């Protein structure tokens, strides 16, 4: 698949990766290390000094320490890691949902940065950047030789600072010079549209703005379609890698008026936190279908699991990723942050989806186009080396193909959901019966 990067999130798109973040409460204080532990640390210190003194070329001390820390954390599970100051800042930008930038979605093609689309009412759009433009130079520096991440990093920056882009445009007889002044770019975590008599909402990630964006989507759809004409809603969580736990809870609560949404359980059996729904269903009990696939991970699985267990929505698609762990972000001051797995989360029925995923109520496979056939697009937690073994994990494992057609007319999973809502298809799983909610006893 074409590697794609968006300046909207100021970093590599996570796609259906396992590196989603769900923040939990800080963990308990670590136990004091024993004498044997200090002996091992002394061995590490000795090796570190010998490497510094005797390695064939002088190593970088900072790099040695960072790699040693990451090696230790990688031995725990795939989601625990150390972030240096720059990486920690990138993570904060992604979860905040806004940053100083241009407002263009880009990819790398023919060693140049290609503009996929400028976002409406952003500095790039106002300056005249068009879809299909190729960025050849950034502030006079050739793009050739840069990675996509390097190019994006150069285009990010402080608000109200200018950047000069040299653009190659089809039909233009010479390069176009544009000066763009950076501004605050607010990421839209929820994309929505009306499909005649159905409201469609796609959550791309769970940032600080996701719930607010969802509320705006619901309000706009209600204004566009009279209540007596609106058949229901489709909540698309496919290719959603996760995000903030509190946002997953708020999104779930938007469609629920009772019941437990999710619980987290840490190392200490007493360390259990439960999150419950408040009264009030924002879509007025209208039918709801949730779409998932192998790219639906972490926070998106919390939402799908809660709506499924409480029989508020019918889940359609294929097996989700199966990331049921909670990572706590522990700031380390100027030295970055520690991302540490501190708990597992459980659906209202009391089941862990770690290494298992959410099993859809109605399985609908999405065929791959000819150009992708033969390629392995399956994503799942159970395939990750060193993953935490889930309580309900089986040999079947978790995950499925992480692919969604770019054109809705080819999207069989979405088409199936819309046919259910319009009564063109029937299934015992739709509509679900709230009286048969599966709760943890």
GROMACS .gro file of C-alpha atoms in nm:
model
  441
    1UNK     CA    1   0.000   0.000   0.000
    2UNK     CA    2   0.117   0.353  -0.071
    3UNK     CA    3   0.295   0.500   0.226
    4UNK     CA    4   0.108   0.808   0.328
    5UNK     CA    5   0.175   1.088   0.571
    6UNK     CA    6  -0.044   1.372   0.685
    7UNK     CA    7   0.072   1.709   0.809
    8UNK     CA    8  -0.255   1.719   0.996
    9UNK     CA    9  -0.114   1.482   1.255
   10UNK     CA   10   0.245   1.590   1.217
   11UNK     CA   11   0.379   1.239   1.191
   12UNK     CA   12   0.350   0.902   1.027
   13UNK     CA   13  -0.005   0.778   0.998
   14UNK     CA   14  -0.047   0.485   1.233
   15UNK     CA   15  -0.289   0.308   1.002
   16UNK     CA   16  -0.366  -0.032   1.144
   17UNK     CA   17  -0.053  -0.054   1.354
   18UNK     CA   18  -0.032  -0.190   1.706
   19UNK     CA   19   0.117   0.127   1.845
   20UNK     CA   20  -0.205   0.279   1.962
   21UNK     CA   21  -0.212   0.451   2.297
   22UNK     CA   22  -0.467   0.413   2.572
   23UNK     CA   23  -0.383   0.610   2.879
   24UNK     CA   24  -0.461   0.477   3.223
   25UNK     CA   25  -0.401   0.587   3.579
   26UNK     CA   26  -0.038   0.602   3.700
   27UNK     CA   27   0.093   0.275   3.832
   28UNK     CA   28   0.199   0.202   4.187
   29UNK     CA   29   0.546   0.278   4.321
   30UNK     CA   30   0.804   0.018   4.220
   31UNK     CA   31   0.938  -0.220   4.482
   32UNK     CA   32   1.292  -0.163   4.605
   33UNK     CA   33   1.547  -0.364   4.409
   34UNK     CA   34   1.726  -0.654   4.580
   35UNK     CA   35   2.101  -0.699   4.608
   36UNK     CA   36   2.110  -0.935   4.309
   37UNK     CA   37   1.947  -0.667   4.096
   38UNK     CA   38   2.218  -0.418   4.188
   39UNK     CA   39   2.483  -0.674   4.093
   40UNK     CA   40   2.324  -0.701   3.747
   41UNK     CA   41   2.316  -0.322   3.717
   42UNK     CA   42   2.686  -0.316   3.804
   43UNK     CA   43   2.750  -0.560   3.519
   44UNK     CA   44   2.559  -0.329   3.285
   45UNK     CA   45   2.769  -0.034   3.398
   46UNK     CA   46   3.090  -0.229   3.340
   47UNK     CA   47   2.983  -0.331   2.988
   48UNK     CA   48   2.877   0.024   2.909
   49UNK     CA   49   3.219   0.161   3.006
   50UNK     CA   50   3.405  -0.110   2.810
   51UNK     CA   51   3.200  -0.033   2.498
   52UNK     CA   52   3.275   0.337   2.535
   53UNK     CA   53   3.647   0.274   2.583
   54UNK     CA   54   3.720  -0.015   2.347
   55UNK     CA   55   3.464  -0.030   2.064
   56UNK     CA   56   3.626   0.004   1.721
   57UNK     CA   57   3.468   0.346   1.660
   58UNK     CA   58   3.366   0.595   1.930
   59UNK     CA   59   2.996   0.526   2.007
   60UNK     CA   60   2.739   0.789   2.092
   61UNK     CA   61   2.670   0.765   2.466
   62UNK     CA   62   2.312   0.893   2.438
   63UNK     CA   63   2.231   0.641   2.167
   64UNK     CA   64   2.379   0.357   2.373
   65UNK     CA   65   2.166   0.442   2.675
   66UNK     CA   66   1.845   0.490   2.473
   67UNK     CA   67   1.893   0.158   2.294
   68UNK     CA   68   1.963  -0.018   2.624
   69UNK     CA   69   1.643   0.124   2.775
   70UNK     CA   70   1.437   0.031   2.470
   71UNK     CA   71   1.587  -0.318   2.470
   72UNK     CA   72   1.471  -0.364   2.829
   73UNK     CA   73   1.121  -0.236   2.757
   74UNK     CA   74   1.088  -0.432   2.430
   75UNK     CA   75   1.149  -0.750   2.628
   76UNK     CA   76   0.830  -0.678   2.825
   77UNK     CA   77   0.574  -0.636   2.544
   78UNK     CA   78   0.545  -0.463   2.204
   79UNK     CA   79   0.374  -0.154   2.345
   80UNK     CA   80   0.610  -0.048   2.624
   81UNK     CA   81   0.883   0.188   2.509
   82UNK     CA   82   1.097   0.489   2.588
   83UNK     CA   83   1.035   0.814   2.403
   84UNK     CA   84   1.308   1.074   2.388
   85UNK     CA   85   1.212   1.440   2.417
   86UNK     CA   86   1.137   1.477   2.045
   87UNK     CA   87   0.931   1.158   2.027
   88UNK     CA   88   0.739   1.253   2.341
   89UNK     CA   89   0.656   1.589   2.188
   90UNK     CA   90   0.534   1.421   1.867
   91UNK     CA   91   0.311   1.195   2.074
   92UNK     CA   92   0.164   1.494   2.258
   93UNK     CA   93   0.096   1.667   1.924
   94UNK     CA   94  -0.087   1.362   1.791
   95UNK     CA   95  -0.306   1.317   2.099
   96UNK     CA   96  -0.378   1.690   2.135
   97UNK     CA   97  -0.520   1.701   1.785
   98UNK     CA   98  -0.374   2.036   1.678
   99UNK     CA   99  -0.034   2.178   1.587
  100UNK     CA  100   0.143   2.451   1.393
  101UNK     CA  101   0.159   2.356   1.028
  102UNK     CA  102   0.033   2.400   0.672
  103UNK     CA  103  -0.275   2.180   0.644
  104UNK     CA  104  -0.187   1.939   0.363
  105UNK     CA  105  -0.198   1.564   0.332
  106UNK     CA  106   0.106   1.434   0.147
  107UNK     CA  107   0.283   1.124   0.024
  108UNK     CA  108   0.624   1.055  -0.134
  109UNK     CA  109   0.630   0.989  -0.508
  110UNK     CA  110   0.926   0.995  -0.748
  111UNK     CA  111   1.150   1.127  -0.467
  112UNK     CA  112   0.926   1.435  -0.432
  113UNK     CA  113   0.654   1.524  -0.184
  114UNK     CA  114   0.318   1.494  -0.358
  115UNK     CA  115   0.017   1.682  -0.224
  116UNK     CA  116  -0.280   1.447  -0.190
  117UNK     CA  117  -0.510   1.725  -0.079
  118UNK     CA  118  -0.495   2.065   0.090
  119UNK     CA  119  -0.742   2.094   0.374
  120UNK     CA  120  -1.011   2.359   0.336
  121UNK     CA  121  -0.950   2.692   0.507
  122UNK     CA  122  -0.587   2.616   0.602
  123UNK     CA  123  -0.273   2.814   0.514
  124UNK     CA  124  -0.184   2.579   0.227
  125UNK     CA  125  -0.527   2.610   0.066
  126UNK     CA  126  -0.529   2.987   0.104
  127UNK     CA  127  -0.181   3.013  -0.049
  128UNK     CA  128  -0.289   2.822  -0.359
  129UNK     CA  129  -0.148   2.474  -0.303
  130UNK     CA  130  -0.346   2.224  -0.513
  131UNK     CA  131  -0.401   1.849  -0.503
  132UNK     CA  132  -0.147   1.682  -0.732
  133UNK     CA  133   0.122   1.944  -0.678
  134UNK     CA  134   0.478   1.819  -0.624
  135UNK     CA  135   0.690   1.998  -0.364
  136UNK     CA  136   1.046   2.008  -0.500
  137UNK     CA  137   1.208   2.245  -0.251
  138UNK     CA  138   1.137   2.352   0.107
  139UNK     CA  139   1.292   2.687   0.197
  140UNK     CA  140   1.532   2.640  -0.090
  141UNK     CA  141   1.644   2.289   0.010
  142UNK     CA  142   1.594   2.008  -0.240
  143UNK     CA  143   1.340   1.749  -0.131
  144UNK     CA  144   1.523   1.476  -0.320
  145UNK     CA  145   1.729   1.281  -0.069
  146UNK     CA  146   1.496   1.354   0.222
  147UNK     CA  147   1.267   1.097   0.378
  148UNK     CA  148   0.898   1.174   0.403
  149UNK     CA  149   0.937   1.225   0.778
  150UNK     CA  150   1.225   1.469   0.723
  151UNK     CA  151   1.020   1.670   0.475
  152UNK     CA  152   0.721   1.684   0.707
  153UNK     CA  153   0.943   1.792   0.996
  154UNK     CA  154   1.070   2.084   0.788
  155UNK     CA  155   0.716   2.193   0.702
  156UNK     CA  156   0.603   2.189   1.064
  157UNK     CA  157   0.689   2.484   1.283
  158UNK     CA  158   0.580   2.771   1.500
  159UNK     CA  159   0.254   2.950   1.426
  160UNK     CA  160   0.286   3.270   1.219
  161UNK     CA  161   0.626   3.170   1.075
  162UNK     CA  162   0.663   3.163   0.693
  163UNK     CA  163   0.787   2.878   0.477
  164UNK     CA  164   0.877   2.893   0.108
  165UNK     CA  165   0.766   2.604  -0.114
  166UNK     CA  166   0.887   2.539  -0.468
  167UNK     CA  167   0.609   2.353  -0.648
  168UNK     CA  168   0.602   2.159  -0.975
  169UNK     CA  169   0.252   2.162  -1.123
  170UNK     CA  170   0.125   1.982  -1.431
  171UNK     CA  171   0.060   2.235  -1.708
  172UNK     CA  172   0.288   2.501  -1.557
  173UNK     CA  173   0.592   2.585  -1.772
  174UNK     CA  174   0.813   2.664  -1.473
  175UNK     CA  175   0.830   2.597  -1.097
  176UNK     CA  176   0.587   2.791  -0.879
  177UNK     CA  177   0.716   2.971  -0.571
  178UNK     CA  178   0.468   2.999  -0.282
  179UNK     CA  179   0.513   3.144   0.065
  180UNK     CA  180   0.287   2.987   0.326
  181UNK     CA  181   0.248   3.120   0.680
  182UNK     CA  182   0.202   2.841   0.933
  183UNK     CA  183  -0.108   2.842   1.151
  184UNK     CA  184  -0.283   2.619   1.403
  185UNK     CA  185  -0.411   2.310   1.221
  186UNK     CA  186  -0.692   2.134   1.400
  187UNK     CA  187  -0.718   1.766   1.324
  188UNK     CA  188  -1.065   1.636   1.246
  189UNK     CA  189  -1.081   1.308   1.433
  190UNK     CA  190  -1.429   1.235   1.296
  191UNK     CA  191  -1.526   1.246   0.929
  192UNK     CA  192  -1.896   1.227   0.850
  193UNK     CA  193  -2.149   1.251   0.572
  194UNK     CA  194  -2.513   1.176   0.501
  195UNK     CA  195  -2.594   0.879   0.278
  196UNK     CA  196  -2.953   0.977   0.185
  197UNK     CA  197  -3.133   0.848   0.496
  198UNK     CA  198  -2.829   0.722   0.693
  199UNK     CA  199  -2.572   0.911   0.899
  200UNK     CA  200  -2.216   0.789   0.843
  201UNK     CA  201  -1.939   0.873   1.095
  202UNK     CA  202  -1.580   0.755   1.070
  203UNK     CA  203  -1.353   0.798   1.373
  204UNK     CA  204  -0.991   0.802   1.254
  205UNK     CA  205  -0.827   0.822   1.598
  206UNK     CA  206  -0.904   0.901   1.960
  207UNK     CA  207  -0.747   1.240   2.032
  208UNK     CA  208  -0.850   1.507   2.280
  209UNK     CA  209  -1.099   1.636   2.022
  210UNK     CA  210  -1.270   1.313   1.921
  211UNK     CA  211  -1.580   1.338   2.138
  212UNK     CA  212  -1.639   1.703   2.047
  213UNK     CA  213  -1.600   1.618   1.677
  214UNK     CA  214  -1.845   1.329   1.717
  215UNK     CA  215  -2.104   1.554   1.882
  216UNK     CA  216  -2.068   1.801   1.596
  217UNK     CA  217  -2.114   1.521   1.344
  218UNK     CA  218  -2.431   1.395   1.516
  219UNK     CA  219  -2.577   1.746   1.542
  220UNK     CA  220  -2.505   1.820   1.175
  221UNK     CA  221  -2.657   1.493   1.056
  222UNK     CA  222  -2.971   1.560   1.260
  223UNK     CA  223  -3.006   1.899   1.094
  224UNK     CA  224  -2.962   1.755   0.745
  225UNK     CA  225  -3.202   1.461   0.779
  226UNK     CA  226  -3.546   1.485   0.945
  227UNK     CA  227  -3.583   1.246   1.237
  228UNK     CA  228  -3.869   1.055   1.073
  229UNK     CA  229  -3.654   0.997   0.762
  230UNK     CA  230  -3.331   0.898   0.939
  231UNK     CA  231  -3.292   0.517   0.933
  232UNK     CA  232  -2.992   0.509   1.166
  233UNK     CA  233  -2.617   0.555   1.192
  234UNK     CA  234  -2.300   0.375   1.085
  235UNK     CA  235  -1.999   0.420   1.316
  236UNK     CA  236  -1.687   0.326   1.120
  237UNK     CA  237  -1.393   0.219   1.340
  238UNK     CA  238  -1.196   0.039   1.070
  239UNK     CA  239  -0.825   0.126   1.047
  240UNK     CA  240  -0.858   0.312   1.377
  241UNK     CA  241  -0.541   0.242   1.580
  242UNK     CA  242  -0.676   0.374   1.910
  243UNK     CA  243  -0.589   0.668   2.131
  244UNK     CA  244  -0.707   0.814   2.459
  245UNK     CA  245  -0.901   0.599   2.704
  246UNK     CA  246  -1.119   0.883   2.828
  247UNK     CA  247  -1.222   0.963   2.470
  248UNK     CA  248  -1.315   0.599   2.407
  249UNK     CA  249  -1.534   0.612   2.718
  250UNK     CA  250  -1.698   0.940   2.611
  251UNK     CA  251  -1.765   0.813   2.257
  252UNK     CA  252  -1.923   0.495   2.394
  253UNK     CA  253  -2.131   0.698   2.639
  254UNK     CA  254  -2.269   0.908   2.352
  255UNK     CA  255  -2.472   0.604   2.241
  256UNK     CA  256  -2.549   0.452   2.583
  257UNK     CA  257  -2.772   0.550   2.871
  258UNK     CA  258  -2.671   0.280   3.120
  259UNK     CA  259  -2.421   0.009   3.201
  260UNK     CA  260  -2.048  -0.037   3.243
  261UNK     CA  261  -1.844   0.071   2.942
  262UNK     CA  262  -1.505  -0.076   3.030
  263UNK     CA  263  -1.293  -0.174   3.329
  264UNK     CA  264  -0.916  -0.174   3.368
  265UNK     CA  265  -0.728  -0.415   3.594
  266UNK     CA  266  -0.367  -0.368   3.697
  267UNK     CA  267  -0.099  -0.578   3.862
  268UNK     CA  268  -0.262  -0.558   4.205
  269UNK     CA  269  -0.596  -0.748   4.212
  270UNK     CA  270  -0.740  -0.449   4.398
  271UNK     CA  271  -0.636  -0.211   4.121
  272UNK     CA  272  -0.964  -0.212   3.927
  273UNK     CA  273  -1.117   0.097   3.768
  274UNK     CA  274  -1.464   0.093   3.616
  275UNK     CA  275  -1.618   0.343   3.375
  276UNK     CA  276  -1.997   0.364   3.356
  277UNK     CA  277  -2.234   0.528   3.110
  278UNK     CA  278  -2.443   0.828   3.207
  279UNK     CA  279  -2.810   0.864   3.118
  280UNK     CA  280  -2.888   0.997   2.772
  281UNK     CA  281  -2.844   0.856   2.422
  282UNK     CA  282  -2.726   1.128   2.184
  283UNK     CA  283  -2.881   0.967   1.875
  284UNK     CA  284  -3.218   0.909   2.037
  285UNK     CA  285  -3.205   0.527   2.033
  286UNK     CA  286  -3.174   0.522   1.654
  287UNK     CA  287  -3.032   0.193   1.513
  288UNK     CA  288  -2.651   0.182   1.514
  289UNK     CA  289  -2.406  -0.039   1.326
  290UNK     CA  290  -2.034  -0.045   1.409
  291UNK     CA  291  -1.778  -0.144   1.143
  292UNK     CA  292  -1.448  -0.310   1.247
  293UNK     CA  293  -1.159  -0.491   1.080
  294UNK     CA  294  -0.800  -0.592   1.154
  295UNK     CA  295  -0.702  -0.226   1.174
  296UNK     CA  296  -0.943  -0.157   1.463
  297UNK     CA  297  -0.730  -0.158   1.776
  298UNK     CA  298  -0.723  -0.054   2.139
  299UNK     CA  299  -0.959   0.240   2.208
  300UNK     CA  300  -1.170   0.153   1.903
  301UNK     CA  301  -1.210  -0.199   2.044
  302UNK     CA  302  -1.324  -0.052   2.376
  303UNK     CA  303  -1.607   0.128   2.193
  304UNK     CA  304  -1.701  -0.171   1.978
  305UNK     CA  305  -1.690  -0.408   2.277
  306UNK     CA  306  -1.906  -0.185   2.497
  307UNK     CA  307  -2.173  -0.125   2.231
  308UNK     CA  308  -2.174  -0.495   2.142
  309UNK     CA  309  -2.193  -0.634   2.497
  310UNK     CA  310  -2.465  -0.388   2.599
  311UNK     CA  311  -2.657  -0.476   2.282
  312UNK     CA  312  -2.669  -0.115   2.172
  313UNK     CA  313  -2.514  -0.178   1.831
  314UNK     CA  314  -2.455  -0.457   1.584
  315UNK     CA  315  -2.088  -0.506   1.496
  316UNK     CA  316  -2.021  -0.582   1.128
  317UNK     CA  317  -1.692  -0.665   0.956
  318UNK     CA  318  -1.402  -0.890   1.049
  319UNK     CA  319  -1.203  -0.975   1.365
  320UNK     CA  320  -1.042  -0.671   1.525
  321UNK     CA  321  -0.674  -0.631   1.614
  322UNK     CA  322  -0.692  -0.754   1.973
  323UNK     CA  323  -0.494  -0.495   2.171
  324UNK     CA  324  -0.640  -0.507   2.519
  325UNK     CA  325  -0.361  -0.342   2.719
  326UNK     CA  326  -0.341   0.002   2.878
  327UNK     CA  327  -0.028   0.215   2.851
  328UNK     CA  328   0.049   0.483   3.108
  329UNK     CA  329   0.258   0.776   2.985
  330UNK     CA  330   0.506   0.871   3.259
  331UNK     CA  331   0.680   1.206   3.191
  332UNK     CA  332   1.054   1.212   3.255
  333UNK     CA  333   1.099   1.587   3.241
  334UNK     CA  334   1.343   1.702   2.975
  335UNK     CA  335   1.442   1.341   2.912
  336UNK     CA  336   1.120   1.239   2.735
  337UNK     CA  337   0.864   0.992   2.864
  338UNK     CA  338   0.814   0.627   2.952
  339UNK     CA  339   0.525   0.443   2.789
  340UNK     CA  340   0.459   0.146   3.013
  341UNK     CA  341   0.190  -0.122   3.003
  342UNK     CA  342   0.023  -0.102   3.343
  343UNK     CA  343  -0.315  -0.272   3.302
  344UNK     CA  344  -0.547  -0.474   3.080
  345UNK     CA  345  -0.897  -0.362   2.995
  346UNK     CA  346  -1.214  -0.571   2.993
  347UNK     CA  347  -1.544  -0.531   2.811
  348UNK     CA  348  -1.874  -0.506   3.005
  349UNK     CA  349  -1.910  -0.885   2.993
  350UNK     CA  350  -1.582  -0.914   3.182
  351UNK     CA  351  -1.387  -1.054   2.888
  352UNK     CA  352  -1.040  -0.949   2.782
  353UNK     CA  353  -0.990  -0.892   2.410
  354UNK     CA  354  -0.610  -0.909   2.448
  355UNK     CA  355  -0.482  -1.140   2.172
  356UNK     CA  356  -0.841  -1.221   2.074
  357UNK     CA  357  -1.010  -0.907   1.945
  358UNK     CA  358  -1.375  -0.822   1.894
  359UNK     CA  359  -1.565  -1.089   1.700
  360UNK     CA  360  -1.826  -0.917   1.480
  361UNK     CA  361  -2.191  -1.013   1.517
  362UNK     CA  362  -2.207  -1.037   1.139
  363UNK     CA  363  -1.891  -1.132   0.951
  364UNK     CA  364  -1.853  -0.957   0.616
  365UNK     CA  365  -1.524  -0.999   0.431
  366UNK     CA  366  -1.385  -0.723   0.212
  367UNK     CA  367  -1.214  -0.859  -0.103
  368UNK     CA  368  -0.877  -0.711  -0.194
  369UNK     CA  369  -0.831  -0.535  -0.530
  370UNK     CA  370  -0.613  -0.711  -0.790
  371UNK     CA  371  -0.306  -0.497  -0.713
  372UNK     CA  372  -0.311  -0.605  -0.346
  373UNK     CA  373  -0.397  -0.972  -0.391
  374UNK     CA  374  -0.120  -1.198  -0.267
  375UNK     CA  375  -0.004  -0.940  -0.014
  376UNK     CA  376  -0.049  -1.003   0.356
  377UNK     CA  377  -0.260  -0.719   0.495
  378UNK     CA  378  -0.363  -0.913   0.805
  379UNK     CA  379  -0.300  -0.730   1.133
  380UNK     CA  380  -0.336  -0.876   1.481
  381UNK     CA  381  -0.194  -0.847   1.833
  382UNK     CA  382  -0.147  -1.224   1.855
  383UNK     CA  383   0.107  -1.205   1.571
  384UNK     CA  384   0.332  -0.961   1.757
  385UNK     CA  385   0.644  -1.110   1.909
  386UNK     CA  386   0.642  -1.089   2.287
  387UNK     CA  387   0.278  -0.982   2.318
  388UNK     CA  388   0.102  -1.041   2.649
  389UNK     CA  389  -0.096  -1.363   2.633
  390UNK     CA  390  -0.464  -1.281   2.671
  391UNK     CA  391  -0.690  -1.467   2.914
  392UNK     CA  392  -0.929  -1.556   2.631
  393UNK     CA  393  -0.667  -1.588   2.357
  394UNK     CA  394  -0.684  -1.909   2.153
  395UNK     CA  395  -0.483  -2.068   1.875
  396UNK     CA  396  -0.706  -1.881   1.630
  397UNK     CA  397  -0.550  -1.556   1.747
  398UNK     CA  398  -0.673  -1.208   1.667
  399UNK     CA  399  -0.691  -0.972   1.373
  400UNK     CA  400  -0.789  -0.987   1.008
  401UNK     CA  401  -0.726  -0.795   0.687
  402UNK     CA  402  -0.683  -0.421   0.741
  403UNK     CA  403  -0.819  -0.284   0.418
  404UNK     CA  404  -1.096  -0.039   0.331
  405UNK     CA  405  -1.166   0.054  -0.034
  406UNK     CA  406  -1.119   0.424  -0.107
  407UNK     CA  407  -1.443   0.433  -0.307
  408UNK     CA  408  -1.761   0.367  -0.100
  409UNK     CA  409  -1.925   0.187  -0.395
  410UNK     CA  410  -1.663  -0.089  -0.353
  411UNK     CA  411  -1.701  -0.106   0.026
  412UNK     CA  412  -1.896  -0.428   0.083
  413UNK     CA  413  -1.894  -0.392   0.461
  414UNK     CA  414  -2.044  -0.043   0.447
  415UNK     CA  415  -2.295  -0.147   0.181
  416UNK     CA  416  -2.405  -0.440   0.397
  417UNK     CA  417  -2.451  -0.210   0.699
  418UNK     CA  418  -2.662   0.034   0.499
  419UNK     CA  419  -2.876  -0.247   0.361
  420UNK     CA  420  -2.943  -0.368   0.716
  421UNK     CA  421  -3.047  -0.021   0.827
  422UNK     CA  422  -3.280   0.018   0.528
  423UNK     CA  423  -3.434  -0.327   0.575
  424UNK     CA  424  -3.296  -0.457   0.244
  425UNK     CA  425  -3.115  -0.732   0.435
  426UNK     CA  426  -3.212  -0.909   0.754
  427UNK     CA  427  -3.008  -1.086   1.020
  428UNK     CA  428  -3.090  -1.220   1.369
  429UNK     CA  429  -2.814  -0.996   1.510
  430UNK     CA  430  -2.988  -0.679   1.389
  431UNK     CA  431  -3.134  -0.495   1.558
  432UNK     CA  432  -2.982  -0.614   1.889
  433UNK     CA  433  -3.202  -0.654   2.195
  434UNK     CA  434  -3.083  -0.434   2.487
  435UNK     CA  435  -3.267  -0.663   2.727
  436UNK     CA  436  -3.013  -0.935   2.642
  437UNK     CA  437  -2.709  -0.726   2.734
  438UNK     CA  438  -2.414  -0.945   2.840
  439UNK     CA  439  -2.294  -0.804   3.170
  440UNK     CA  440  -2.015  -0.902   3.409
  441UNK     CA  441  -2.174  -1.077   3.702
   0.00000   0.00000   0.00000
